[in-house]
Amino acid sequence: MPNSDHANFPRAGFFKRCGAITYDLLLAVAVYMVAGALGFAVFTGLASSGLIEMAGQEHVSELLNSNALYKGIYQFWIALCIGLFYISFWSYGGQTLGMRAWRLKIQHPNGQNLSMITAAARLVWSLLGIGNLWILINGDKLALQDMMTRSEVVELSKEANQMRNWRGV
C-alpha cells in the first residue's frame, strides 16, 4: 500500500547512509554474537547427545572448525540471521534502528514498503555496503541496490520520523 506521506522526501546522501550503516554494524555484531551462541549451543547439544560423532576431537569447537560441512552450516546460520535482521526491518517498517536514528527510510518511490523478496534482493545488490559508493558518481543519489530494486533511501523530517515512532509505522 503506497504511503503518500513519505513519497516526497529527499533522497539520502552518502554520508548520512554511512552514519546509519555504522550504527547498524554495531547491531549486526550483536546479532552475529547471539546467532553464534545459539548455533554453538545447538551443535554442542547434538554432540553431547551423540547425534554427532566427535570423530576423535576432544572439544566441540575443534570438531566444528575441523569439519567443513559443520563449519559451513554454522556460518550459513549466522549469515542467515544477520540477513534476516536487515530484511525484516527493511520490509516491515523501512527502517533499521540505525536508519531510525539518522531519520532514513527505505521505500519504493511511491512510499510503499519493500516486500521481503525485494528486501532480500536489496541485501544481495548492496554488496555488503559497497553498492553505496555508486552514489558518489551518480547525481540522483541512488545506490546500486536502489537502482536494482527500484527503491530509494529517503531522509525523513524530524516530525515524520517522530510520527513513525509514535504510530509504530
XYZ file of C-alpha atoms in Angstrom, residues 41-54 60:
15
model
C 24.621 -24.365 21.788
C 22.601 -26.472 19.330
C 25.770 -28.031 17.934
C 27.025 -28.793 21.456
C 23.673 -30.348 22.324
C 23.795 -32.549 19.237
C 27.346 -33.648 20.043
C 26.525 -34.259 23.723
C 23.527 -36.387 22.848
C 25.598 -38.474 20.464
C 23.718 -37.418 17.336
C 27.023 -36.037 16.032
C 30.171 -38.123 16.443
C 33.146 -36.352 17.994
C 33.151 -29.486 20.359
